[in-house]
Each structure stands twice: as structure tokens, then as C-alpha cells.
PDB file of C-alpha atoms in Angstrom:
ATOM      1  CA  MET A   1      70.357  75.628  40.811  1.00  0.00           C
ATOM      2  CA  ALA A   2      71.936  77.983  38.279  1.00  0.00           C
ATOM      3  CA  LYS A   3      73.967  76.292  35.555  1.00  0.00           C
ATOM      4  CA  ALA A   4      77.277  77.865  36.628  1.00  0.00           C
ATOM      5  CA  GLY A   5      76.844  76.632  40.195  1.00  0.00           C
ATOM      6  CA  ARG A   6      75.768  73.173  39.005  1.00  0.00           C
ATOM      7  CA  VAL A   7      78.828  72.852  36.721  1.00  0.00           C
ATOM      8  CA  LEU A   8      81.130  73.790  39.609  1.00  0.00           C
ATOM      9  CA  GLU A   9      79.388  71.244  41.833  1.00  0.00           C
ATOM     10  CA  LEU A  10      79.895  68.622  39.111  1.00  0.00           C
ATOM     11  CA  LEU A  11      83.612  69.449  39.037  1.00  0.00           C
ATOM     12  CA  GLU A  12      83.749  69.077  42.825  1.00  0.00           C
ATOM     13  CA  ALA A  13      81.982  65.690  42.595  1.00  0.00           C
ATOM     14  CA  LEU A  14      84.523  64.445  40.034  1.00  0.00           C
ATOM     15  CA  GLN A  15      87.381  65.617  42.255  1.00  0.00           C
ATOM     16  CA  ASP A  16      85.905  63.899  45.313  1.00  0.00           C
ATOM     17  CA  HIS A  17      84.928  60.544  43.790  1.00  0.00           C
ATOM     18  CA  GLY A  18      87.413  59.851  41.032  1.00  0.00           C
ATOM     19  CA  THR A  19      85.304  57.770  38.642  1.00  0.00           C
ATOM     20  CA  ALA A  20      81.512  58.062  38.772  1.00  0.00           C
ATOM     21  CA  THR A  21      78.709  56.977  36.490  1.00  0.00           C
ATOM     22  CA  GLY A  22      76.220  59.352  34.916  1.00  0.00           C
ATOM     23  CA  PRO A  23      73.358  58.157  37.159  1.00  0.00           C
ATOM     24  CA  GLU A  24      75.555  58.551  40.280  1.00  0.00           C
ATOM     25  CA  LEU A  25      76.426  62.114  39.343  1.00  0.00           C
ATOM     26  CA  ALA A  26      72.805  62.867  38.444  1.00  0.00           C
ATOM     27  CA  GLN A  27      71.635  61.645  41.858  1.00  0.00           C
ATOM     28  CA  ARG A  28      74.221  63.756  43.682  1.00  0.00           C
ATOM     29  CA  LEU A  29      73.329  66.894  41.732  1.00  0.00           C
ATOM     30  CA  GLY A  30      69.596  66.277  41.726  1.00  0.00           C
ATOM     31  CA  VAL A  31      69.316  66.399  37.929  1.00  0.00           C
ATOM     32  CA  ASP A  32      68.779  63.906  35.108  1.00  0.00           C
ATOM     33  CA  VAL A  33      71.522  62.082  33.207  1.00  0.00           C
ATOM     34  CA  ARG A  34      71.093  64.238  30.092  1.00  0.00           C
ATOM     35  CA  THR A  35      71.823  67.344  32.168  1.00  0.00           C
ATOM     36  CA  VAL A  36      74.992  65.668  33.465  1.00  0.00           C
ATOM     37  CA  ARG A  37      76.087  65.017  29.886  1.00  0.00           C
ATOM     38  CA  ARG A  38      75.511  68.660  28.928  1.00  0.00           C
ATOM     39  CA  ASP A  39      77.451  69.850  31.979  1.00  0.00           C
ATOM     40  CA  ILE A  40      80.339  67.494  31.122  1.00  0.00           C
ATOM     41  CA  VAL A  41      80.502  69.199  27.737  1.00  0.00           C
ATOM     42  CA  ALA A  42      80.499  72.591  29.488  1.00  0.00           C
ATOM     43  CA  LEU A  43      83.466  71.511  31.640  1.00  0.00           C
ATOM     44  CA  ARG A  44      85.371  70.343  28.577  1.00  0.00           C
ATOM     45  CA  ASP A  45      84.638  73.666  26.869  1.00  0.00           C
ATOM     46  CA  LEU A  46      86.301  75.346  29.870  1.00  0.00           C
ATOM     47  CA  GLY A  47      89.424  73.247  29.312  1.00  0.00           C
ATOM     48  CA  ILE A  48      88.767  70.759  32.130  1.00  0.00           C
ATOM     49  CA  PRO A  49      89.956  67.324  30.909  1.00  0.00           C
ATOM     50  CA  VAL A  50      87.011  65.066  31.701  1.00  0.00           C
ATOM     51  CA  GLU A  51      87.422  61.544  30.370  1.00  0.00           C
ATOM     52  CA  GLY A  52      84.382  59.387  29.589  1.00  0.00           C
ATOM     53  CA  GLU A  53      83.777  55.688  29.129  1.00  0.00           C
ATOM     54  CA  ARG A  54      80.967  54.317  27.047  1.00  0.00           C
ATOM     55  CA  GLY A  55      78.473  51.882  28.421  1.00  0.00           C
ATOM     56  CA  ARG A  56      75.189  51.814  30.292  1.00  0.00           C
ATOM     57  CA  GLY A  57      74.934  55.151  32.083  1.00  0.00           C
ATOM     58  CA  GLY A  58      78.506  56.008  31.097  1.00  0.00           C
ATOM     59  CA  SER A  59      81.235  56.838  33.585  1.00  0.00           C
ATOM     60  CA  TYR A  60      83.391  59.921  33.939  1.00  0.00           C
ATOM     61  CA  ARG A  61      86.592  60.965  35.632  1.00  0.00           C
ATOM     62  CA  LEU A  62      89.103  63.772  35.551  1.00  0.00           C
ATOM     63  CA  LYS A  63      92.251  63.018  33.582  1.00  0.00           C
ATOM     64  CA  PRO A  64      94.805  61.466  35.989  1.00  0.00           C
ATOM     65  CA  GLY A  65      97.218  64.051  37.353  1.00  0.00           C
ATOM     66  CA  PHE A  66      94.894  66.985  36.668  1.00  0.00           C
ATOM     67  CA  ARG A  67      94.404  69.438  39.523  1.00  0.00           C
ATOM     68  CA  VAL A  68      92.505  72.697  39.645  1.00  0.00           C
ATOM     69  CA  PRO A  69      95.165  75.454  39.685  1.00  0.00           C
ATOM     70  CA  PRO A  70      95.741  76.982  43.124  1.00  0.00           C
ATOM     71  CA  LEU A  71      94.065  80.275  43.872  1.00  0.00           C
ATOM     72  CA  MET A  72      96.492  83.157  43.402  1.00  0.00           C
ATOM     73  CA  PHE A  73      96.134  84.826  46.805  1.00  0.00           C
ATOM     74  CA  THR A  74      98.647  87.162  48.365  1.00  0.00           C
ATOM     75  CA  SER A  75      99.347  86.571  52.060  1.00  0.00           C
ATOM     76  CA  GLY A  76      97.082  89.477  52.960  1.00  0.00           C
ATOM     77  CA  GLU A  77      94.274  88.173  50.760  1.00  0.00           C
ATOM     78  CA  ALA A  78      94.563  84.668  52.219  1.00  0.00           C
ATOM     79  CA  ALA A  79      94.369  86.098  55.746  1.00  0.00           C
ATOM     80  CA  ALA A  80      91.363  88.222  54.803  1.00  0.00           C
ATOM     81  CA  VAL A  81      89.510  85.225  53.331  1.00  0.00           C
ATOM     82  CA  ALA A  82      90.318  83.040  56.339  1.00  0.00           C
ATOM     83  CA  LEU A  83      89.309  85.719  58.860  1.00  0.00           C
ATOM     84  CA  GLY A  84      86.067  86.355  57.001  1.00  0.00           C
ATOM     85  CA  LEU A  85      85.169  82.666  56.978  1.00  0.00           C
ATOM     86  CA  LEU A  86      86.113  82.185  60.629  1.00  0.00           C
ATOM     87  CA  ALA A  87      83.966  85.161  61.596  1.00  0.00           C
ATOM     88  CA  ALA A  88      81.132  83.785  59.460  1.00  0.00           C
ATOM     89  CA  ARG A  89      81.369  80.439  61.263  1.00  0.00           C
ATOM     90  CA  ARG A  90      81.118  82.261  64.586  1.00  0.00           C
ATOM     91  CA  LEU A  91      77.888  83.823  63.332  1.00  0.00           C
ATOM     92  CA  GLY A  92      76.514  80.363  62.556  1.00  0.00           C
ATOM     93  CA  LEU A  93      76.918  80.515  58.778  1.00  0.00           C
ATOM     94  CA  GLU A  94      78.002  77.513  56.706  1.00  0.00           C
ATOM     95  CA  ALA A  95      81.726  78.228  56.679  1.00  0.00           C
ATOM     96  CA  ASP A  96      83.427  74.910  57.488  1.00  0.00           C
ATOM     97  CA  SER A  97      83.070  73.445  53.995  1.00  0.00           C
ATOM     98  CA  ALA A  98      84.169  76.750  52.451  1.00  0.00           C
ATOM     99  CA  LEU A  99      87.276  76.756  54.664  1.00  0.00           C
ATOM    100  CA  ARG A 100      88.106  73.212  53.577  1.00  0.00           C
ATOM    101  CA  LYS A 101      87.769  74.152  49.912  1.00  0.00           C
ATOM    102  CA  VAL A 102      89.982  77.217  50.306  1.00  0.00           C
ATOM    103  CA  ARG A 103      92.636  75.197  52.134  1.00  0.00           C
ATOM    104  CA  GLN A 104      92.641  72.562  49.382  1.00  0.00           C
ATOM    105  CA  VAL A 105      93.589  75.033  46.660  1.00  0.00           C
ATOM    106  CA  LEU A 106      96.053  77.222  48.583  1.00  0.00           C
ATOM    107  CA  PRO A 107      99.811  76.774  48.224  1.00  0.00           C
ATOM    108  CA  ASP A 108     101.340  74.804  51.119  1.00  0.00           C
ATOM    109  CA  ARG A 109     102.812  77.780  52.975  1.00  0.00           C
ATOM    110  CA  MET A 110      99.556  79.721  52.984  1.00  0.00           C
ATOM    111  CA  ARG A 111      97.510  76.620  53.794  1.00  0.00           C
ATOM    112  CA  ARG A 112      99.586  76.008  56.927  1.00  0.00           C
ATOM    113  CA  GLY A 113      99.065  79.616  57.996  1.00  0.00           C
ATOM    114  CA  VAL A 114      95.296  79.415  57.517  1.00  0.00           C
ATOM    115  CA  GLU A 115      95.134  76.131  59.457  1.00  0.00           C
ATOM    116  CA  ALA A 116      97.193  77.665  62.258  1.00  0.00           C
ATOM    117  CA  LEU A 117      94.909  80.702  62.349  1.00  0.00           C
ATOM    118  CA  ASP A 118      91.901  78.395  62.656  1.00  0.00           C
ATOM    119  CA  HIS A 119      93.449  76.824  65.769  1.00  0.00           C
ATOM    120  CA  VAL A 120      94.740  79.911  67.562  1.00  0.00           C
ATOM    121  CA  LEU A 121      92.287  82.673  66.702  1.00  0.00           C
ATOM    122  CA  GLY A 122      90.008  83.681  69.571  1.00  0.00           C
ATOM    123  CA  PHE A 123      87.009  86.007  69.915  1.00  0.00           C
ATOM    124  CA  THR A 124      85.981  87.981  72.978  1.00  0.00           C
ATOM    125  CA  GLY A 125      82.383  87.788  74.128  1.00  0.00           C
ATOM    126  CA  GLU A 126      79.607  85.443  73.179  1.00  0.00           C
ATOM    127  CA  VAL A 127      77.334  85.847  70.179  1.00  0.00           C
ATOM    128  CA  GLU A 128      73.800  84.476  70.068  1.00  0.00           C
ATOM    129  CA  ALA A 129      73.892  83.384  66.446  1.00  0.00           C
ATOM    130  CA  ALA A 130      70.700  83.126  64.409  1.00  0.00           C
ATOM    131  CA  PRO A 131      72.017  82.450  60.916  1.00  0.00           C
ATOM    132  CA  PRO A 132      69.752  82.894  57.913  1.00  0.00           C
ATOM    133  CA  ASP A 133      69.781  80.647  54.872  1.00  0.00           C
ATOM    134  CA  GLY A 134      72.646  81.730  52.626  1.00  0.00           C
ATOM    135  CA  GLU A 135      70.597  81.712  49.420  1.00  0.00           C
ATOM    136  CA  THR A 136      67.897  83.755  51.145  1.00  0.00           C
ATOM    137  CA  VAL A 137      70.367  86.474  52.156  1.00  0.00           C
ATOM    138  CA  LEU A 138      71.801  86.589  48.630  1.00  0.00           C
ATOM    139  CA  ALA A 139      68.315  86.860  47.112  1.00  0.00           C
ATOM    140  CA  LEU A 140      67.321  89.652  49.515  1.00  0.00           C
ATOM    141  CA  ALA A 141      70.565  91.506  48.798  1.00  0.00           C
ATOM    142  CA  ASP A 142      70.009  91.089  45.050  1.00  0.00           C
ATOM    143  CA  ALA A 143      66.475  92.473  45.337  1.00  0.00           C
ATOM    144  CA  ALA A 144      67.745  95.440  47.359  1.00  0.00           C
ATOM    145  CA  ALA A 145      70.571  96.187  44.921  1.00  0.00           C
ATOM    146  CA  ARG A 146      68.306  96.013  41.859  1.00  0.00           C
ATOM    147  CA  GLY A 147      65.276  97.688  43.447  1.00  0.00           C
ATOM    148  CA  ARG A 148      63.039  94.623  43.051  1.00  0.00           C
ATOM    149  CA  LYS A 149      60.150  93.169  45.014  1.00  0.00           C
ATOM    150  CA  ALA A 150      60.589  89.898  46.894  1.00  0.00           C
ATOM    151  CA  ALA A 151      57.718  87.501  47.597  1.00  0.00           C
ATOM    152  CA  VAL A 152      58.513  85.699  50.869  1.00  0.00           C
ATOM    153  CA  ILE A 153      57.062  83.619  53.665  1.00  0.00           C
ATOM    154  CA  TYR A 154      57.762  85.219  57.042  1.00  0.00           C
ATOM    155  CA  THR A 155      57.538  83.443  60.403  1.00  0.00           C
ATOM    156  CA  ASP A 156      56.954  85.830  63.321  1.00  0.00           C
ATOM    157  CA  SER A 157      58.095  85.373  66.927  1.00  0.00           C
ATOM    158  CA  ALA A 158      54.899  83.448  67.713  1.00  0.00           C
ATOM    159  CA  GLY A 159      55.593  80.955  64.918  1.00  0.00           C
ATOM    160  CA  VAL A 160      52.818  82.253  62.630  1.00  0.00           C
ATOM    161  CA  GLU A 161      53.650  82.143  58.914  1.00  0.00           C
ATOM    162  CA  THR A 162      52.395  84.854  56.563  1.00  0.00           C
ATOM    163  CA  ALA A 163      52.981  85.607  52.890  1.00  0.00           C
ATOM    164  CA  ARG A 164      54.635  88.988  52.457  1.00  0.00           C
ATOM    165  CA  GLU A 165      55.583  91.148  49.496  1.00  0.00           C
ATOM    166  CA  LEU A 166      58.637  93.210  50.357  1.00  0.00           C
ATOM    167  CA  SER A 167      60.831  95.801  48.696  1.00  0.00           C
ATOM    168  CA  PRO A 168      64.159  95.168  50.460  1.00  0.00           C
ATOM    169  CA  HIS A 169      66.389  98.220  50.981  1.00  0.00           C
ATOM    170  CA  GLY A 170      69.306  96.568  52.786  1.00  0.00           C
ATOM    171  CA  VAL A 171      70.560  93.622  54.858  1.00  0.00           C
ATOM    172  CA  VAL A 172      72.147  94.312  58.255  1.00  0.00           C
ATOM    173  CA  ALA A 173      74.034  91.989  60.641  1.00  0.00           C
ATOM    174  CA  HIS A 174      74.043  92.760  64.373  1.00  0.00           C
ATOM    175  CA  ALA A 175      75.214  90.628  67.306  1.00  0.00           C
ATOM    176  CA  GLY A 176      74.799  87.312  65.500  1.00  0.00           C
ATOM    177  CA  ARG A 177      71.415  88.147  64.021  1.00  0.00           C
ATOM    178  CA  TRP A 178      70.623  89.264  60.472  1.00  0.00           C
ATOM    179  CA  TYR A 179      67.929  91.762  59.593  1.00  0.00           C
ATOM    180  CA  VAL A 180      66.397  93.095  56.403  1.00  0.00           C
ATOM    181  CA  ALA A 181      65.139  96.664  56.153  1.00  0.00           C
ATOM    182  CA  ALA A 182      62.233  96.625  53.711  1.00  0.00           C
ATOM    183  CA  PHE A 183      59.012  98.280  52.650  1.00  0.00           C
ATOM    184  CA  ASP A 184      56.169  95.869  53.466  1.00  0.00           C
ATOM    185  CA  HIS A 185      53.517  96.281  50.760  1.00  0.00           C
ATOM    186  CA  GLN A 186      50.759  94.635  52.805  1.00  0.00           C
ATOM    187  CA  ARG A 187      51.331  96.967  55.748  1.00  0.00           C
ATOM    188  CA  GLN A 188      52.332  99.951  53.600  1.00  0.00           C
ATOM    189  CA  SER A 189      55.229 100.832  55.892  1.00  0.00           C
ATOM    190  CA  LEU A 190      58.943 100.362  56.411  1.00  0.00           C
ATOM    191  CA  ARG A 191      59.754  97.336  58.560  1.00  0.00           C
ATOM    192  CA  THR A 192      62.715  95.602  60.154  1.00  0.00           C
ATOM    193  CA  LEU A 193      62.417  91.819  59.691  1.00  0.00           C
ATOM    194  CA  ARG A 194      64.582  88.954  60.914  1.00  0.00           C
ATOM    195  CA  ALA A 195      66.326  87.483  57.863  1.00  0.00           C
ATOM    196  CA  ASP A 196      66.526  84.039  59.504  1.00  0.00           C
ATOM    197  CA  ARG A 197      62.709  83.968  59.562  1.00  0.00           C
ATOM    198  CA  VAL A 198      62.388  84.610  55.827  1.00  0.00           C
ATOM    199  CA  THR A 199      61.910  81.721  53.370  1.00  0.00           C
ATOM    200  CA  LEU A 200      60.851  81.191  49.752  1.00  0.00           C
ATOM    201  CA  VAL A 201      62.307  84.364  48.303  1.00  0.00           C
ATOM    202  CA  ASP A 202      61.077  85.012  44.757  1.00  0.00           C
ATOM    203  CA  VAL A 203      62.531  88.177  43.259  1.00  0.00           C
ATOM    204  CA  GLY A 204      60.112  89.805  40.827  1.00  0.00           C
ATOM    205  CA  ALA A 205      59.066  93.168  39.399  1.00  0.00           C
ATOM    206  CA  ALA A 206      60.309  96.626  40.296  1.00  0.00           C
ATOM    207  CA  GLY A 207      59.713  97.470  43.951  1.00  0.00           C
ATOM    208  CA  ALA A 208      59.101 100.592  46.000  1.00  0.00           C
ATOM    209  CA  PRO A 209      62.152 102.889  45.990  1.00  0.00           C
ATOM    210  CA  ALA A 210      63.923 103.602  49.263  1.00  0.00           C
ATOM    211  CA  PRO A 211      63.343 107.062  50.778  1.00  0.00           C
ATOM    212  CA  ASP A 212      65.929 109.683  49.814  1.00  0.00           C
ATOM    213  CA  GLY A 213      69.069 109.259  51.873  1.00  0.00           C
ATOM    214  CA  PHE A 214      67.817 106.017  53.427  1.00  0.00           C
ATOM    215  CA  ASP A 215      70.451 104.262  55.539  1.00  0.00           C
ATOM    216  CA  ALA A 216      69.479 100.641  56.202  1.00  0.00           C
ATOM    217  CA  THR A 217      71.969 100.217  59.071  1.00  0.00           C
ATOM    218  CA  ALA A 218      70.756 103.346  60.859  1.00  0.00           C
ATOM    219  CA  TYR A 219      67.118 102.341  60.330  1.00  0.00           C
ATOM    220  CA  VAL A 220      67.623  98.844  61.744  1.00  0.00           C
ATOM    221  CA  SER A 221      69.586 100.291  64.681  1.00  0.00           C
ATOM    222  CA  ARG A 222      66.711 102.659  65.528  1.00  0.00           C
ATOM    223  CA  SER A 223      64.222  99.812  65.206  1.00  0.00           C
ATOM    224  CA  LEU A 224      66.173  97.655  67.645  1.00  0.00           C
ATOM    225  CA  ALA A 225      66.469 100.542  70.099  1.00  0.00           C
ATOM    226  CA  ARG A 226      62.672 100.935  69.980  1.00  0.00           C
ATOM    227  CA  VAL A 227      61.825  97.298  70.729  1.00  0.00           C
ATOM    228  CA  PRO A 228      59.088  97.525  73.396  1.00  0.00           C
ATOM    229  CA  TRP A 229      60.132  96.554  76.912  1.00  0.00           C
ATOM    230  CA  ARG A 230      58.537  97.129  80.292  1.00  0.00           C
ATOM    231  CA  TYR A 231      59.991 100.604  80.884  1.00  0.00           C
ATOM    232  CA  GLU A 232      60.631 103.598  78.641  1.00  0.00           C
ATOM    233  CA  VAL A 233      63.593 105.507  80.024  1.00  0.00           C
ATOM    234  CA  GLU A 234      64.418 109.130  79.245  1.00  0.00           C
ATOM    235  CA  VAL A 235      67.293 111.082  80.776  1.00  0.00           C
ATOM    236  CA  VAL A 236      69.347 114.135  79.850  1.00  0.00           C
ATOM    237  CA  LEU A 237      73.086 113.475  79.851  1.00  0.00           C
ATOM    238  CA  ASP A 238      75.522 116.249  80.701  1.00  0.00           C
ATOM    239  CA  CYS A 239      77.656 115.648  77.587  1.00  0.00           C
ATOM    240  CA  THR A 240      77.599 116.045  73.832  1.00  0.00           C
ATOM    241  CA  VAL A 241      75.879 113.638  71.452  1.00  0.00           C
ATOM    242  CA  ASP A 242      79.256 112.457  70.139  1.00  0.00           C
ATOM    243  CA  GLU A 243      80.459 111.719  73.672  1.00  0.00           C
ATOM    244  CA  ALA A 244      77.227 109.878  74.488  1.00  0.00           C
ATOM    245  CA  ALA A 245      77.412 107.834  71.253  1.00  0.00           C
ATOM    246  CA  ARG A 246      80.725 106.352  72.390  1.00  0.00           C
ATOM    247  CA  ARG A 247      78.941 104.907  75.449  1.00  0.00           C
ATOM    248  CA  PHE A 248      75.518 104.079  74.011  1.00  0.00           C
ATOM    249  CA  PRO A 249      75.333 102.419  70.545  1.00  0.00           C
ATOM    250  CA  ALA A 250      72.448 103.223  68.217  1.00  0.00           C
ATOM    251  CA  THR A 251      71.003  99.717  68.687  1.00  0.00           C
ATOM    252  CA  LEU A 252      70.618 100.440  72.413  1.00  0.00           C
ATOM    253  CA  ALA A 253      69.468 104.044  72.698  1.00  0.00           C
ATOM    254  CA  GLU A 254      68.278 107.053  70.733  1.00  0.00           C
ATOM    255  CA  LEU A 255      70.300 110.233  71.259  1.00  0.00           C
ATOM    256  CA  ASP A 256      69.294 113.817  70.448  1.00  0.00           C
ATOM    257  CA  ALA A 257      70.996 117.119  71.197  1.00  0.00           C
ATOM    258  CA  VAL A 258      69.023 119.358  73.599  1.00  0.00           C
ATOM    259  CA  ASP A 259      69.788 122.483  75.582  1.00  0.00           C
ATOM    260  CA  GLY A 260      72.248 121.524  78.267  1.00  0.00           C
ATOM    261  CA  GLY A 261      73.323 118.165  76.875  1.00  0.00           C
ATOM    262  CA  THR A 262      71.961 115.043  75.185  1.00  0.00           C
ATOM    263  CA  ARG A 263      68.556 113.452  75.536  1.00  0.00           C
ATOM    264  CA  LEU A 264      68.791 109.665  75.808  1.00  0.00           C
ATOM    265  CA  ARG A 265      65.794 107.407  75.298  1.00  0.00           C
ATOM    266  CA  LEU A 266      65.854 103.633  75.630  1.00  0.00           C
ATOM    267  CA  ARG A 267      63.664 100.674  76.545  1.00  0.00           C
ATOM    268  CA  ALA A 268      64.477  98.411  79.473  1.00  0.00           C
ATOM    269  CA  ASP A 269      62.971  95.388  81.180  1.00  0.00           C
ATOM    270  CA  SER A 270      64.791  96.183  84.442  1.00  0.00           C
ATOM    271  CA  LEU A 271      65.318  99.555  86.093  1.00  0.00           C
ATOM    272  CA  ASP A 272      68.254  98.120  88.062  1.00  0.00           C
ATOM    273  CA  TRP A 273      69.909  97.307  84.734  1.00  0.00           C
ATOM    274  CA  ALA A 274      69.157 100.805  83.423  1.00  0.00           C
ATOM    275  CA  ALA A 275      70.601 102.367  86.586  1.00  0.00           C
ATOM    276  CA  GLY A 276      73.840 100.403  86.178  1.00  0.00           C
ATOM    277  CA  LEU A 277      74.039 101.363  82.514  1.00  0.00           C
ATOM    278  CA  LEU A 278      73.612 105.063  83.284  1.00  0.00           C
ATOM    279  CA  ALA A 279      76.082 104.887  86.155  1.00  0.00           C
ATOM    280  CA  GLY A 280      78.720 103.920  83.604  1.00  0.00           C
ATOM    281  CA  ALA A 281      77.928 106.859  81.333  1.00  0.00           C
ATOM    282  CA  GLY A 282      80.900 108.822  82.651  1.00  0.00           C
ATOM    283  CA  CYS A 283      78.861 112.024  83.104  1.00  0.00           C
ATOM    284  CA  ALA A 284      76.100 113.490  85.225  1.00  0.00           C
ATOM    285  CA  PHE A 285      72.508 112.994  84.127  1.00  0.00           C
ATOM    286  CA  THR A 286      69.003 114.159  84.958  1.00  0.00           C
ATOM    287  CA  ILE A 287      66.184 111.625  85.079  1.00  0.00           C
ATOM    288  CA  VAL A 288      63.066 112.609  83.134  1.00  0.00           C
ATOM    289  CA  GLU A 289      61.143 109.321  83.322  1.00  0.00           C
ATOM    290  CA  PRO A 290      60.134 106.982  84.810  1.00  0.00           C
ATOM    291  CA  ALA A 291      60.078 108.338  88.354  1.00  0.00           C
ATOM    292  CA  GLU A 292      60.871 104.851  89.717  1.00  0.00           C
ATOM    293  CA  LEU A 293      64.302 105.064  88.081  1.00  0.00           C
ATOM    294  CA  ARG A 294      65.381 107.560  90.764  1.00  0.00           C
ATOM    295  CA  ALA A 295      64.904 104.927  93.453  1.00  0.00           C
ATOM    296  CA  ALA A 296      66.880 102.365  91.434  1.00  0.00           C
ATOM    297  CA  VAL A 297      69.772 104.815  90.943  1.00  0.00           C
ATOM    298  CA  ARG A 298      69.714 105.747  94.650  1.00  0.00           C
ATOM    299  CA  ALA A 299      69.764 102.081  95.704  1.00  0.00           C
ATOM    300  CA  LEU A 300      72.684 101.386  93.353  1.00  0.00           C
ATOM    301  CA  GLY A 301      74.595 104.324  94.807  1.00  0.00           C
ATOM    302  CA  GLU A 302      74.029 103.080  98.350  1.00  0.00           C
ATOM    303  CA  ARG A 303      75.261  99.587  97.427  1.00  0.00           C
ATOM    304  CA  LEU A 304      78.398 101.019  95.837  1.00  0.00           C
ATOM    305  CA  VAL A 305      79.086 103.144  98.925  1.00  0.00           C
ATOM    306  CA  GLU A 306      78.744 100.064 101.131  1.00  0.00           C
ATOM    307  CA  ILE A 307      81.121  98.112  98.921  1.00  0.00           C
ATOM    308  CA  ALA A 308      83.659 100.937  98.913  1.00  0.00           C
ATOM    309  CA  ALA A 309      83.492 101.158 102.716  1.00  0.00           C
TER     310      ALA A 309
END
């Protein structure tokens, strides 16, 4: 743990427990007693009034009546922080303790508003959350920002662990899952990896630079759209690419302008599902492949006619 984070955790421990001995604090922080003593000095240097009592192991407490000053948030900032943490909790991230800490240091009026928001805020739709480890995401983001390599252990969908050396280019969140776009040095290619399957990040030397104009979000979106399923579907939509993009997100389908409209390519495990998706496109379309899709579209049309009748 970095010293700054450890000192803040020590301050939190003193706030939570009142008086605590050096060994008690050392056990909570996972350090030795000498480190606790050094961190107590660091707190005092920051102006935090930590009182100490001599004796075996020593004991420490914050000066009675001392409170950490409240965070100086505007109403808009408080709402933004609360909304961000509530959304993070929905994605499975460790947000509850962060919400409690924010509420503790907010002025009363803002704290009541944040608590009310926690109770009344709703989200539409369900998200299949697969949260990564917070420190892992921060390390991957740091490597991407500084152009560094990251040595990791990656667990694939079959549960097989492999050591990888990556040059991360970006971290992308989609539908409750987190992905990292990276150059995989073992495979000598760009890859999209699940961030929740990455462990033991060790940021090291300079990594491989991202291609010119590389967009991590667009790359991950294309990768997800190309996930192999049973059928590869290709149709030509009678509309522009911009119109098609409003119906079909990049994570679902690839869109290209062609003569007469927009070529759509996607993968599907069910042709009935693909037929229903295309029926909602809001425009005419021509099926290129597979031929079996024509039968699925025809059967859907017949069912809809029966229902309408």
C-alpha cells in the first residue's frame, strides 16, 4: 500500500476506534508498529492532532472534539459524486463504503439529499455486472496513460490461467462488464480482454505504442460485435449509416456504407432473434446471408399477420 493511502487509512482507523494501541493499529493496517509510529508523525505534520500515551505498545487517539473538515461540495458536485457512486454500485463496484464516507463528511443538508437520492433513484433495465478489482483497473489505466507494459495473469473463459505481457491502450466499460484494449506481446496482436479476469498487474518498462488514431472504445465495440456465434448475418439496409447506427450500436453490428444503403454484419445464435431485430430496423432490407434467414423473416411476418388479424 502506498504511504499516502496508508496514512489516510490510519486516520480512518483513529476516527472509527477512538483510542487504539500501536499493535492494534499495526494489525489493522497490515504493517509493523514502527511504521505506525512513522505514519502518526506524518499525520501530525499534516496538522492532524493525534495524541499519544506512553507505555507498552503505546496508544493513540485523535484530540477530543477534532473532526475532519467537511468536503466543500456545491449541490451539483454532491449530486454528481452520489450519482457516480450509485451507478458504480449498480455495476458491482465497491461503492457502499465510499458512499458512507462521503455522507459522513457532507454538511447536513447535502447529506440528507444524498441519502434521499440513494432511496429513490431507479435504473431501467438489468445489468449483468462483472466488476474487476479496483486496483487492477487503476493499474491498467495508469499503464495505458503512461504507455507502459503490464505483466498480468489472465484467466480465460475456460478457467485456464496464463501469464501475459500487455501494453494497455484503454479501459472500456460496457453493459456491466469492463474490458481492456491492449497489445498482447506473446500473441503479437491487439486484443480485447476482460478486465475482471486480470490479476497481478505489475506496471513496468515502456510498452508498444498504440496505432495512430487508435480509439479503444471503438476497437472494443468492434471486437464485441465480432464475437463468434452460430450464424454470420449480412444484410443491406435501405437507409444511411447514421440512420442505421441509431438502431444498431457498434457493440452489436458492423455498419458500412454501400451503393444503395448500408451493409450490416452481425453474429447471432438464433435466426429468429435476428429476424426480430431486423424487423425493428424501421427500413427495408435485403438479405445477403445466410439463406435460412429468409425463412425466419417470412415466418415472423406470418405470425405478425396472424396476431394483427
